[in-house]
């Protein structure tokens, strides 16, 4: 997938581009600004989803929840959640039925939208601390994998945890762990580092979402809980309707990463 | 209020005492174990309450939410939420109707219970770091105040933020702030330190809940968001029914404080 040359974009400029139809992964865009996962479900499913997030805070840290039908959020007051992401996924009964660049035609008045923290947010803190970001260097989407770890069930919602993976040189491992741990709203510290088989992942070269990333000699694969987890729950639990972002193609907010660092 | 001599109790021993009718504030009990606020509401109000907590994470950090009707929690698998707190408050249409030592007679099959983090949990971290805990030294309940800061509304729930206050010697102020900030699930860092009038508090000697605490010369009043906030929301929003803990008389869990420290 072609890399967007948007490293100098403001969040508002990025959203304007996406609104006009530009697509692609958002890692590395609008530096210093918080990116978010999107999951919109009918109001009848909103309690289950909010409880699912509360019970699974590592993959699903909630940044904001809209009122039913609303497409706006205080995280970016001039944004329209129906148009301002690069690409969406539309789901019916757990099946992917469309991947449009806006969801105006799919919108419903009973949709409650959840914005969840994203690991792209702590990538800046890691980069500044000297940790290389291989997928950004290589111009690729981050690789994501469905694990064999089950989330805690909440009402009708259940499913496996999804993780993102970044290869980290061993001398940077402590820094990667400690700096991400200070951002619990962005998935916090990793859930695992080292052997992928411990998470039920058998081939790092074949991610379930995103792109495979070239690993440098000695790099340790480090796995963070991922905000694509609700999409795995949609697939497993089959709610009648849902809208999500496309993996790696996030909502860019006006919020600053720094405000989510706890110390 | 008489001080309980329970500094050497395990969480299970403390709950057994409370189950048998012992009451009193729980600050300083079962050292190193996480204490929690309780708010139980009918299932019809559970989404509003969970959303209220999500939108007001400083006063209302959610540790666990039960399924409707259940009185058990993984935070203390052998506990009974109806009997194992020192004292409860029972509310109808926003009015306090009873303050019993158990709520077996008041229980309903549609009650969803929320356990919220409590600042008593980080008191251990502060004490270990050398910060004096005046209310513990003086054998009193922590003083709590209703502020003029409004919480973000969630559905039918609205109300002011409640804070707890600890007088901190100036040389310990940075430590108190930084150590509590590392426990966002226990209200995190203070919302204010210094002039109480900035929060609309006019007389520290007359707390809305708990006991006044003697301030040593030079001490700075430091205010943390407080898990009594949902009780203020119950008063303001008048749900048909609710059960809460009595302020300062918390649910003592088996969880360890350390597991909630982010780094």
Short mmCIF file of C-alpha atoms in Angstrom, two decimals, chain B residues 1-3 133-141 143 167 211-216 219:
data_model
loop_
_atom_site.label_atom_id
_atom_site.label_comp_id
_atom_site.label_asym_id
_atom_site.label_seq_id
_atom_site.Cartn_x
_atom_site.Cartn_y
_atom_site.Cartn_z
CA UNK B 1 -15.94 7.10 65.15
CA UNK B 2 -13.90 4.43 66.89
CA UNK B 3 -10.89 3.15 65.00
CA UNK B 133 -1.33 10.37 56.25
CA UNK B 134 -2.85 12.78 58.77
CA UNK B 135 -6.29 11.12 58.96
CA UNK B 136 -4.74 7.70 59.58
CA UNK B 137 -2.41 9.16 62.25
CA UNK B 138 -5.43 10.82 63.86
CA UNK B 139 -7.65 7.74 63.61
CA UNK B 140 -10.28 9.49 61.54
CA UNK B 141 -12.15 8.92 58.30
CA UNK B 143 -12.61 14.23 54.85
CA UNK B 167 -2.97 17.73 54.13
CA UNK B 211 -14.30 13.58 59.49
CA UNK B 212 -12.45 16.90 59.64
CA UNK B 213 -8.71 16.32 59.94
CA UNK B 214 -6.23 18.43 61.90
CA UNK B 215 -3.82 20.22 59.58
CA UNK B 216 -0.20 20.71 60.71
CA UNK B 219 0.56 21.56 55.28
#
